[in-house]
Every structure is written in structure tokens, then in C-alpha cells.
PDB file of C-alpha atoms in Angstrom:
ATOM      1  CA  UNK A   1      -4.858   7.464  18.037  1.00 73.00           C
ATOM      2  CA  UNK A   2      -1.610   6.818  16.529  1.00 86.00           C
ATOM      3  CA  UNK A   3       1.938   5.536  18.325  1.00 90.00           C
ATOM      4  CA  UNK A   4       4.546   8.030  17.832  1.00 92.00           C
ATOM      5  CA  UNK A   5       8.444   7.650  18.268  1.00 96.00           C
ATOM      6  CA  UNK A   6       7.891   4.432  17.064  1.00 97.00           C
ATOM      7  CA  UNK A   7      12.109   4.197  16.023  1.00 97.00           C
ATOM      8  CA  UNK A   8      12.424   4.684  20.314  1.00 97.00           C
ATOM      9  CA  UNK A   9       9.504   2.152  20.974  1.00 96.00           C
ATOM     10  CA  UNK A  10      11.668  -0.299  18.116  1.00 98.00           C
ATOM     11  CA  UNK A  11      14.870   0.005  19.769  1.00 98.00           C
ATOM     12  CA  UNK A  12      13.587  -0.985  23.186  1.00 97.00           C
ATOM     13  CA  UNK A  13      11.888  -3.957  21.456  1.00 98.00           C
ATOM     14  CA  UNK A  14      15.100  -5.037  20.159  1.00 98.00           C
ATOM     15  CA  UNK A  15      16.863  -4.881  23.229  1.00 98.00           C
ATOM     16  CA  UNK A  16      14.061  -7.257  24.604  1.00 98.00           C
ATOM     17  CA  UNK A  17      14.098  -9.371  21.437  1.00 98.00           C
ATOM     18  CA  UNK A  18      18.203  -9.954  22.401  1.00 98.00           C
ATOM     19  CA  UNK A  19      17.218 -11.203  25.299  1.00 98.00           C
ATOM     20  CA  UNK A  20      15.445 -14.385  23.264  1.00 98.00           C
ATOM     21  CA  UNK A  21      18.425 -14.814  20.611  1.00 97.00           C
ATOM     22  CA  UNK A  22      22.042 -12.423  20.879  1.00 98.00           C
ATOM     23  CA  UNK A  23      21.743 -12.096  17.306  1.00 98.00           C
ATOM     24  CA  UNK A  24      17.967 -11.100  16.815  1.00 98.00           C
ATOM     25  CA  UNK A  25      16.787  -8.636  14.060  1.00 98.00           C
ATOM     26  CA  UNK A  26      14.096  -6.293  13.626  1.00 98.00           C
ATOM     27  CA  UNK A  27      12.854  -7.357  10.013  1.00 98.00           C
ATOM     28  CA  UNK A  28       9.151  -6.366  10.428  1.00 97.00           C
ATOM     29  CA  UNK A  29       6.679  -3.412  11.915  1.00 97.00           C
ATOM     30  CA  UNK A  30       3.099  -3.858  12.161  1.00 96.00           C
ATOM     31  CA  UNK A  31       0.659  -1.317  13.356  1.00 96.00           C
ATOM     32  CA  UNK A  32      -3.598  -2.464  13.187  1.00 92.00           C
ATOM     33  CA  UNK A  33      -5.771  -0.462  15.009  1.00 86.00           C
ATOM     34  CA  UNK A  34      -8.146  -3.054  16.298  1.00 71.00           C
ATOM     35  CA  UNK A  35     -12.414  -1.902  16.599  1.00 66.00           C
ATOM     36  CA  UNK A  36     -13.119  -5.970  18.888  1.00 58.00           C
ATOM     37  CA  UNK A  37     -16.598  -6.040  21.106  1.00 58.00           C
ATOM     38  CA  UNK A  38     -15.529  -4.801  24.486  1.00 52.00           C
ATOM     39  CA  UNK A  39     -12.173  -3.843  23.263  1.00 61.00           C
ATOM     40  CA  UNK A  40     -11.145  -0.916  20.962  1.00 64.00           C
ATOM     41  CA  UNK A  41      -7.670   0.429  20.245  1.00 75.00           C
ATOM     42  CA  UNK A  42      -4.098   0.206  18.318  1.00 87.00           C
ATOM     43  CA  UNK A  43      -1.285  -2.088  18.752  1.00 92.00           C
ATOM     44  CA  UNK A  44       2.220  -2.383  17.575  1.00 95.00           C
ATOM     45  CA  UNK A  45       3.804  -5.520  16.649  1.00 96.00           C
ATOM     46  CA  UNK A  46       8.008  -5.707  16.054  1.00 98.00           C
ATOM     47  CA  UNK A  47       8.661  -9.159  14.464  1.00 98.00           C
ATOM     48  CA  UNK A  48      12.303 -10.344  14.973  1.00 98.00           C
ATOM     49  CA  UNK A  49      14.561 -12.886  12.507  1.00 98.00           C
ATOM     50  CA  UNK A  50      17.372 -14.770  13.960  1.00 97.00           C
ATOM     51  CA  UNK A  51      19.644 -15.367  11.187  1.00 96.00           C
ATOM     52  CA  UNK A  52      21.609 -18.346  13.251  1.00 96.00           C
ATOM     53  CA  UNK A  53      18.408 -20.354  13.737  1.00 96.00           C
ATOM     54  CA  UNK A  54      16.266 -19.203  11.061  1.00 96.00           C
ATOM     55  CA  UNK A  55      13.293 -18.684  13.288  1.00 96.00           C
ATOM     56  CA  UNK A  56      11.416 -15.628  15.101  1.00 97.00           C
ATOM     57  CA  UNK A  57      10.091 -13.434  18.019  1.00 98.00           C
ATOM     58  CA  UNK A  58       7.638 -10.904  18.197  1.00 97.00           C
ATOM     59  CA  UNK A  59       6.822  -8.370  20.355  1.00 98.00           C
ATOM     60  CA  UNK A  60       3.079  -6.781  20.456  1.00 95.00           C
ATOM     61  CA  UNK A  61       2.265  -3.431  22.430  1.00 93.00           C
ATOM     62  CA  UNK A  62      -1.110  -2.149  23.290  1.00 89.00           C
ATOM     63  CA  UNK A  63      -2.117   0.771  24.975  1.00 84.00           C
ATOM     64  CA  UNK A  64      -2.021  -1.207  28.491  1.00 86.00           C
ATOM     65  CA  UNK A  65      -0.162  -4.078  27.879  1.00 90.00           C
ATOM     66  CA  UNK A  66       2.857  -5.873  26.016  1.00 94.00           C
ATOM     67  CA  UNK A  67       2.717  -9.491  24.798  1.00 95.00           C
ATOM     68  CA  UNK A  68       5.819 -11.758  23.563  1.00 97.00           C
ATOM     69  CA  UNK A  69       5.564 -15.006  21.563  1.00 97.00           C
ATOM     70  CA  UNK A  70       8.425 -17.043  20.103  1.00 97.00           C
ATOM     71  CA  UNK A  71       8.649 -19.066  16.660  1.00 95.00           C
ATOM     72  CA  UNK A  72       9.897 -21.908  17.108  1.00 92.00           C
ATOM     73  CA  UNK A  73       9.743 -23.224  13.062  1.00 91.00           C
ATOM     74  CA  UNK A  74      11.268 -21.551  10.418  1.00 92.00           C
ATOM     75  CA  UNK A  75       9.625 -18.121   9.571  1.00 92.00           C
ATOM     76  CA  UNK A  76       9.966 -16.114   6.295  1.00 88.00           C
ATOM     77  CA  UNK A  77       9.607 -12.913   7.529  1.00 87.00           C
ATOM     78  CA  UNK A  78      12.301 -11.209   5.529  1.00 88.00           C
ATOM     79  CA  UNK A  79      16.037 -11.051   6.341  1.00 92.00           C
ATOM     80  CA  UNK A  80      16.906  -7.574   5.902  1.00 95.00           C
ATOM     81  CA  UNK A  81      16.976  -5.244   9.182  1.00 97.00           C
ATOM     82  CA  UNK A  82      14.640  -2.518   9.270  1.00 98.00           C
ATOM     83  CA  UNK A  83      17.352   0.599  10.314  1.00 98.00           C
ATOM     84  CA  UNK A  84      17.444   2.113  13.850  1.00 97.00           C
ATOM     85  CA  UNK A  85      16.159   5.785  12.303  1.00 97.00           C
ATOM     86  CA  UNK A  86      13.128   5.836   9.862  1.00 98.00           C
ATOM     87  CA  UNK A  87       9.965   8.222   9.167  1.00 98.00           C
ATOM     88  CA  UNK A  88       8.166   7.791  12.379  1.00 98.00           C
ATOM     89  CA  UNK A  89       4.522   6.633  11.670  1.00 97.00           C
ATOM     90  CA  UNK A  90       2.147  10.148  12.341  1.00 96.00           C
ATOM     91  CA  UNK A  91       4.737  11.391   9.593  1.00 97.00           C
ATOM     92  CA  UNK A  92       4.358   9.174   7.489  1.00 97.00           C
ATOM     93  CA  UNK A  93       0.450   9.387   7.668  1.00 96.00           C
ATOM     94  CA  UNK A  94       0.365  13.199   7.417  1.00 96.00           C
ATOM     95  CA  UNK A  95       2.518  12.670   4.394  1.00 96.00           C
ATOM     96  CA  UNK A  96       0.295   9.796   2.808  1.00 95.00           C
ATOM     97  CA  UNK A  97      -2.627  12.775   3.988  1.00 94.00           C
ATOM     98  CA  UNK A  98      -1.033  15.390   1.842  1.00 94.00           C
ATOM     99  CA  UNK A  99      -1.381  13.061  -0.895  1.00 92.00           C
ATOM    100  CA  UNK A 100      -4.813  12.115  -1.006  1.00 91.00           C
ATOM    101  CA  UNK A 101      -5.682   8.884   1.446  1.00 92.00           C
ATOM    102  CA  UNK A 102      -8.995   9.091   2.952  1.00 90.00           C
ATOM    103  CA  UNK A 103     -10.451   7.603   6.158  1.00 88.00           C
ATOM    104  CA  UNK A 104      -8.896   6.726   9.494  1.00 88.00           C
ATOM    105  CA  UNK A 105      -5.990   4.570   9.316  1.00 91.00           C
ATOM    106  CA  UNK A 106      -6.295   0.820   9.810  1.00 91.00           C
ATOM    107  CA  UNK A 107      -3.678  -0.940   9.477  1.00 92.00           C
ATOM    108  CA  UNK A 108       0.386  -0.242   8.243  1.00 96.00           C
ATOM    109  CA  UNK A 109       3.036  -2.479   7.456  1.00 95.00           C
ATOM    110  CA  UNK A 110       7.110  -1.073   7.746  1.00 97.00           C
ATOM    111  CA  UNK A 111       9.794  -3.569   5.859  1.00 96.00           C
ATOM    112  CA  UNK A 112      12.180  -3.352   2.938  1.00 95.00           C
ATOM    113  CA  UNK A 113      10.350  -4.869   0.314  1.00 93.00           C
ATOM    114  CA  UNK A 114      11.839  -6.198  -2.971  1.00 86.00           C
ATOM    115  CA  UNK A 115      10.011  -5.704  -5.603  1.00 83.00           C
ATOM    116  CA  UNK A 116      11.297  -8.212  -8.348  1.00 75.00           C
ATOM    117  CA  UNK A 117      11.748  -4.903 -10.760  1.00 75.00           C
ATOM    118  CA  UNK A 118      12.746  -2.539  -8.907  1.00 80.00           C
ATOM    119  CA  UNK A 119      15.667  -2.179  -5.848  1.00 89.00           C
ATOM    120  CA  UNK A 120      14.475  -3.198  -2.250  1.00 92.00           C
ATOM    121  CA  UNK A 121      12.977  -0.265  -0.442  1.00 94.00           C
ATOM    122  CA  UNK A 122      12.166   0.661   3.215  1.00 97.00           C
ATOM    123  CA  UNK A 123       8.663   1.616   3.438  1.00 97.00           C
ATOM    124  CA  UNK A 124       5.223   2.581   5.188  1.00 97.00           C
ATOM    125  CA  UNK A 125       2.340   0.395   3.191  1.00 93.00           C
ATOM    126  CA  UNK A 126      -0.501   1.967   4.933  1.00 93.00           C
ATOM    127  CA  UNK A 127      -4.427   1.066   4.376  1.00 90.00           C
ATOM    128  CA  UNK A 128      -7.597   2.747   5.499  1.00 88.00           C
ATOM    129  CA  UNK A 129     -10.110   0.294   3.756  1.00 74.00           C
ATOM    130  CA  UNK A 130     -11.557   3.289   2.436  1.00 69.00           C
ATOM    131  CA  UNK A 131     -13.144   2.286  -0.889  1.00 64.00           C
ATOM    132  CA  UNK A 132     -11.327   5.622  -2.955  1.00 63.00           C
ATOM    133  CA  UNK A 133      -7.928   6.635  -1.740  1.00 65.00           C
ATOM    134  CA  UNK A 134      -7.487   3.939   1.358  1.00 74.00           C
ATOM    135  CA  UNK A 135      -4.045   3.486   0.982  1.00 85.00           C
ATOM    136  CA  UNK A 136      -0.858   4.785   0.494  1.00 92.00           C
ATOM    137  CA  UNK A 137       2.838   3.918  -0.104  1.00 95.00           C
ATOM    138  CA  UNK A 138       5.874   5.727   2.022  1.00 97.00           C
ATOM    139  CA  UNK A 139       9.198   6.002   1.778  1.00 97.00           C
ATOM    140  CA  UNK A 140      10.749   4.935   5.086  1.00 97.00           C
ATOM    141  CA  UNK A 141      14.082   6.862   4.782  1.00 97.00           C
ATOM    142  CA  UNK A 142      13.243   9.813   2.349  1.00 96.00           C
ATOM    143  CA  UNK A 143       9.550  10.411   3.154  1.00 97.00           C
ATOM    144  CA  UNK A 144       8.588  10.332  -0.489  1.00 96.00           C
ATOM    145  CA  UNK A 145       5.392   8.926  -1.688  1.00 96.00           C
ATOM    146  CA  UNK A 146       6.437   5.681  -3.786  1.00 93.00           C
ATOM    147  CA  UNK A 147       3.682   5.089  -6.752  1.00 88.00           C
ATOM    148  CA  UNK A 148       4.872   1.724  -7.589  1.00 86.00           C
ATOM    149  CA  UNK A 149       3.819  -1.846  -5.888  1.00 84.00           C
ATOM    150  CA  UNK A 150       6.399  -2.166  -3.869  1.00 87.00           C
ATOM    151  CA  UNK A 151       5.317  -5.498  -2.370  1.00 80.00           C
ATOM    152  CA  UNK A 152       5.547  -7.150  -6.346  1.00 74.00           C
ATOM    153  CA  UNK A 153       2.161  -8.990  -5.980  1.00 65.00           C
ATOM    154  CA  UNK A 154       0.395  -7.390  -8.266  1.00 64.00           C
ATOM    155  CA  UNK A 155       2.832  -8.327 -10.695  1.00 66.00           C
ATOM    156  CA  UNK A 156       2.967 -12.080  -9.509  1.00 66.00           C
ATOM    157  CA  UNK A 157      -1.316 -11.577  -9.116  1.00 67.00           C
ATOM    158  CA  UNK A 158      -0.898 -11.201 -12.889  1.00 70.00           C
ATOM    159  CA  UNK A 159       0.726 -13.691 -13.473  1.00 70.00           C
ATOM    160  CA  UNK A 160      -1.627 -16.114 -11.804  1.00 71.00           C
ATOM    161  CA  UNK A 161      -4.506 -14.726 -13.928  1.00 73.00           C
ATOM    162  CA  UNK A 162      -2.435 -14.948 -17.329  1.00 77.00           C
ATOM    163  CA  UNK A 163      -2.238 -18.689 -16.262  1.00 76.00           C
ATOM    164  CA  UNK A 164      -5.803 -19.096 -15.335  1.00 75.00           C
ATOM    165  CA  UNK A 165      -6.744 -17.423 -18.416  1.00 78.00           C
ATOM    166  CA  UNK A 166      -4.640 -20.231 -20.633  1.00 77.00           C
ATOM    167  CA  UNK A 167      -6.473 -23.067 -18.550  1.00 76.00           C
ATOM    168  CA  UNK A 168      -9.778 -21.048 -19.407  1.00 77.00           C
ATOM    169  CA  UNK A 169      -8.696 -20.720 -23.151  1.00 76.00           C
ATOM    170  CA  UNK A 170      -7.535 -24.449 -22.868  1.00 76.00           C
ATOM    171  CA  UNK A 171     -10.487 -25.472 -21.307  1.00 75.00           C
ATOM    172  CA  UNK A 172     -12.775 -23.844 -24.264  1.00 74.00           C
ATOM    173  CA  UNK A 173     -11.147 -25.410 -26.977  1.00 75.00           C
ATOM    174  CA  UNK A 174     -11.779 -28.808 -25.701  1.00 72.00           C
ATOM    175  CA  UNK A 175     -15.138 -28.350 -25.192  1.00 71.00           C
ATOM    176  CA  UNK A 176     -15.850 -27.011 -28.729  1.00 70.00           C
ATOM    177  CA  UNK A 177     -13.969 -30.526 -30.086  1.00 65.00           C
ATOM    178  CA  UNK A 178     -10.731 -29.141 -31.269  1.00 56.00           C
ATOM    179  CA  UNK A 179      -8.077 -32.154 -32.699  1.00 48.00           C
ATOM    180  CA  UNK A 180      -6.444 -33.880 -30.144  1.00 43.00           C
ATOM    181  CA  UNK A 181      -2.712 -34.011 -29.221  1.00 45.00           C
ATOM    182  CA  UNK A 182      -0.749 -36.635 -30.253  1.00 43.00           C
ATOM    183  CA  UNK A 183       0.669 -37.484 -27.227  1.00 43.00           C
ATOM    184  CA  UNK A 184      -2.996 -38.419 -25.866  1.00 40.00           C
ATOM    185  CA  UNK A 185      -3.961 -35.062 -24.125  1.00 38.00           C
ATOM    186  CA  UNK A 186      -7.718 -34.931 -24.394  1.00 35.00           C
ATOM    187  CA  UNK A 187      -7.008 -30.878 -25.134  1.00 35.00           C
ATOM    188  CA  UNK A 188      -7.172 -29.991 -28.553  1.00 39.00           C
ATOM    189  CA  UNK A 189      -4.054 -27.795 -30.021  1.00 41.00           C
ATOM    190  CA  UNK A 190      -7.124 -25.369 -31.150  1.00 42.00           C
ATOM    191  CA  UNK A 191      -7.741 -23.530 -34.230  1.00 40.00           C
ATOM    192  CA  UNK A 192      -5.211 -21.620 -36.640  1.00 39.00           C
ATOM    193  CA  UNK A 193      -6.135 -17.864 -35.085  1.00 40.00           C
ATOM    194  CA  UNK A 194      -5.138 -19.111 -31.729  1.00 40.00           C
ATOM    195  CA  UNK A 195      -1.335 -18.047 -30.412  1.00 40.00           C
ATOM    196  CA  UNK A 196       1.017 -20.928 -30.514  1.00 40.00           C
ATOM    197  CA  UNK A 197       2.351 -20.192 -26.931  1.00 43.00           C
ATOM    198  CA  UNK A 198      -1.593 -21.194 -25.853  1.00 44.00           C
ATOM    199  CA  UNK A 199      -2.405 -24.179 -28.546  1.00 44.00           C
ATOM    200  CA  UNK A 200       1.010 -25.969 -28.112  1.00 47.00           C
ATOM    201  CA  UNK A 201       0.811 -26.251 -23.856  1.00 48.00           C
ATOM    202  CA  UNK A 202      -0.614 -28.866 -22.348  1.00 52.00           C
ATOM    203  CA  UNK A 203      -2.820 -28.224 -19.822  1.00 51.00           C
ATOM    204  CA  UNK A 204      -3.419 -29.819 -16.073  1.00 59.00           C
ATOM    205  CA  UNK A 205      -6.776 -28.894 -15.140  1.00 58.00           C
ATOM    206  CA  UNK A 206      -6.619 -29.748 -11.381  1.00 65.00           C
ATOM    207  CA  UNK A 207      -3.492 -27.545 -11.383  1.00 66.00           C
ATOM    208  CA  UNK A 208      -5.388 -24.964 -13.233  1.00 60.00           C
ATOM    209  CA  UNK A 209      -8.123 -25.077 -10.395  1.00 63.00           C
ATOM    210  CA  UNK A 210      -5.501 -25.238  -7.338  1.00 70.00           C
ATOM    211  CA  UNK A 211      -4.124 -22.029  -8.915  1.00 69.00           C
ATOM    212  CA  UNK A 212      -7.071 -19.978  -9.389  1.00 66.00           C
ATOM    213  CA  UNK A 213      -8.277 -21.263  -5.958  1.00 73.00           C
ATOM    214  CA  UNK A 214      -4.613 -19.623  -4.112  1.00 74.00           C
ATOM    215  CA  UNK A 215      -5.275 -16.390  -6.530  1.00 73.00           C
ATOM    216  CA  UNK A 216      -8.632 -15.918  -5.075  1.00 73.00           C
ATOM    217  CA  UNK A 217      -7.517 -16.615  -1.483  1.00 78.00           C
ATOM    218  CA  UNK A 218      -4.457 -14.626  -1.698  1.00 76.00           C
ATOM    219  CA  UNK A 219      -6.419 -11.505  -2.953  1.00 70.00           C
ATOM    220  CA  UNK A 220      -8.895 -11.910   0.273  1.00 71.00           C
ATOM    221  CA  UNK A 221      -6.023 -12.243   2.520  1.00 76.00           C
ATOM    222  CA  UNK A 222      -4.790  -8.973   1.039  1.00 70.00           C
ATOM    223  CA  UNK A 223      -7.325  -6.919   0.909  1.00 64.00           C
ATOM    224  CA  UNK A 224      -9.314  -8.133   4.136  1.00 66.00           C
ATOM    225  CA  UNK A 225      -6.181  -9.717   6.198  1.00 71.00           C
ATOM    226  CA  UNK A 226      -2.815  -9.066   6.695  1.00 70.00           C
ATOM    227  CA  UNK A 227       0.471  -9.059   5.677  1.00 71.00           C
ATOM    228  CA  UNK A 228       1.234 -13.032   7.783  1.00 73.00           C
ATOM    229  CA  UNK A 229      -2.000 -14.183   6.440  1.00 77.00           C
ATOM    230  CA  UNK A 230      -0.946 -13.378   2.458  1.00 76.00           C
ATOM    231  CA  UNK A 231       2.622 -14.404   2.700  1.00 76.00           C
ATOM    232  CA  UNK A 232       1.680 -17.489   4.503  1.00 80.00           C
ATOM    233  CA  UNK A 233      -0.582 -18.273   1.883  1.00 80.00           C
ATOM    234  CA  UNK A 234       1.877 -16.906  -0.784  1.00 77.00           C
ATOM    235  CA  UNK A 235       4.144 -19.486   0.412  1.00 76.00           C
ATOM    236  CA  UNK A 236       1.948 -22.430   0.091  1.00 79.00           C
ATOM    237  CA  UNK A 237       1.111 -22.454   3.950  1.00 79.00           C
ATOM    238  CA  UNK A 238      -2.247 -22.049   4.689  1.00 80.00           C
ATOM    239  CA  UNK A 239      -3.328 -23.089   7.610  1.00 79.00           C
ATOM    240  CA  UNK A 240      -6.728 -24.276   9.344  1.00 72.00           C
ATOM    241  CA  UNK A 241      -8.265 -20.634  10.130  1.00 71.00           C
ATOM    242  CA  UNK A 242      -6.711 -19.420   6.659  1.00 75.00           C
ATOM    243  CA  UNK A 243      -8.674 -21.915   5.083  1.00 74.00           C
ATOM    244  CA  UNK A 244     -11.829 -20.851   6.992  1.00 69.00           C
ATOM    245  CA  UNK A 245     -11.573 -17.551   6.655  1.00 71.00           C
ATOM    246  CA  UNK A 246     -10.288 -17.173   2.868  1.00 75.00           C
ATOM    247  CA  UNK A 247     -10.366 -20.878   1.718  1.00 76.00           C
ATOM    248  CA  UNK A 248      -7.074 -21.585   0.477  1.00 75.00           C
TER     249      UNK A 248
END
């Protein structure tokens, strides 16, 4: 069971969001479909930036019921508004279809995204969970498929690794006695086959670990969370159930 004229259902939301703050923006559309004991079913949730203030409102709809909560702190949401005309969401799920995702869709996420090489982009991020072809990526304005990572964490996942891999590298040397620094580092500048950008760094081990530990966590709250559970933790602001649940 999908929502459909989801644009409609978005503009309705907005009027109710301008009831909270005049100058209220639609930055964010969330659809999970949830499978709870005793409860089974999708819901819609519109999240709302006020650029004055800085903080946010958002609006949830289920199949028999609407919920509103308001942000009181500072939310980092996005800033850009979503458009009042996109690819409603059945489309874009016949269209991801057409193009090979499997499996009943869970959950999908509509935002412009800016990737850090590449122009921002409206679009459907949809996932099934399926373990082969669970997800894909649509264009919110043209309907295209987009086979890039529009969300740039993969590239910044990378990144994380390259540095855990350094600390790893780092890490090895000192344990097979290589010379030490000169400035009193107990890490070795390692032997003569090594690259320089590696021997000559010096290397924080407790830093090392608090990085790996918020790569880990931020690739269970991607794959097995959502999109406010990975930027939250993205952002350096895990919080008590984050913790628990992907121990950040």
C-alpha cells in the first residue's frame, strides 16, 4: 500500500506547518512502511525548516491518524525547499521497478541532496532491504534513474576507512619496533617501502578508535535506520537510543 498524490498531501502539510512558523519550509519527505506487533501499515512524514529560527516541525500521516511535533533546538535538516510539483511516489517506484529493485518497498526518503561532486538534486532514495536490487535512486523532477550516490556518504564512508586504514598501518609499524620520531611519538616513521604521506603523520590512536567506532555506527544507522538516525550521528549527535541501538 503506497500514498499517492503525495505533492497534494505536501501542500496541505505546508499550509498546516504555516500555522507553527509564517515562514516554514518543506525541506524533507519521509515515507516507512512500518510491520509493529498489533500495528501494520505506512506513514508519511513532511519535515519543515524555519529559516528565521533555525529550528523545525514535522508532520506524520498514517492511514487513520495525523501526528505534529515541533523542534524546538536547532535542526539540520537541509535548507533547500523541496518544490510544490515532483514525481509522485507509486511513479517513482514503478520507475525504480522498471529498473530492477526487488521486494516490497520499505522505506523512501525525498530531498535535494548535494553530493559534494556533483550539483544538488531532487530525488526519491528508495530501499526495500532486499539483499540484491533493494534500492533505487529517482529523479524527483525528470523521473530518471540517477546511478550515482547522491547522498555523498559513500564518498565521506571512504574517507573514514582511508583514515582507519593509516591508524591500522600506523599501528603495525609500532608494533614491529620501527625508529621513533623525534619529536617523542612512540610511532615509528616505518620502513623505506612505506609512502611518505603514511610514515611522516603522526598518529592519535584514541582518535583513530573514536573514528572507526562513528564509521561502524554510521553504516548501521544506514543500512538498518534512517535517514535522522545517520545524519544525527553524521553530525556528531548521537543520542542515548542511538547509542543503544548502533553504539555510537
Amino acid at each position: 500500500l503506497l500514498p499517492k498524490d503525495v505533492p497534494e498531501l505536501m501542500h496541505a502539510a505546508t499550509q498546516r506547518a504555516r500555522l507553527w512558523r509564517k515562514d516554514a519550509i518543506p525541506v524533507m519527505l519521509e515515507f516507512e512502511h512500518q510491520d509493529i506487533r498489533n500495528y501494520k501499515g505506512p506513514e508519511v512524514r513532511f519535515s519543515f525548516y524555519s529559516p528565521s529560527e533555525g529550528t523545525g516541525f514535522s508532520l506524520t500521516v498514517k492511514t487513520n491518524s495525523v501526528r505534529t511535533h515541533v523542534f524546538d533546538q536547532a535542526v539540520r535538516w537541509g535548507e533547500a525547499s523541496l518544490p510544490p510539483v515532483f514525481v509522485d511516489l507509486p511513479s517513482a517506484v514503478r520507475i525504480a521497478r522498471n529498473k530492477g529493485m526487488k521486494g516490497p518497498l520499505k522505506r523512501a526518503n525525498l530531498r535535494i541532496w548535494s553530493p559534494g561532486d556533483a550539483p544538488p538534486v531532487l530525488a526519491w532514495m528508495m530501499s526495500t532491504g532486499a539483499s540484491t536490487g533493494g534500492g533505487r535512486t529517482v529523479d524527483g523532477a525528470s523521473g530518471q534513474i540517477i546511478d550515482y550516490d547522491v547522498t555523498g556518504y559513500i564518498a565521506a564512508y571512504n574517507a573514514q576507512w582511508e583514515r582507519a586504514a593509516r591508524g591500522l598501518r600506523a599501528l603495525f609499524q609500532s608494533a614491529r619496533g620501527g625508529s621513533s620520531r623525534d619529536d617523542g611519538s612512540p610511532f615509528g616513521r616505518g620502513s623505506s617501502s612505506s609512502s611518505s604521506s603514511t610514515s611522516s603523520e603522526p598518529h592519535d590512536e584514541n582518535a583513530w578508535k573514536k573514528d572507526y567506532q562513528r564509521s561502524v555506527a554510521e553504516d548501521r544507522a544506514y543500512w538498518g535506520g534512517n535517514s535522522n538516525d545517520y545524519n544525527r550521528i553524521k553530525n556528531g549527535e548521537c543520542s542515548w537510543s542511538d547509542s543503544s541501538n548502533y553504539g555510537c
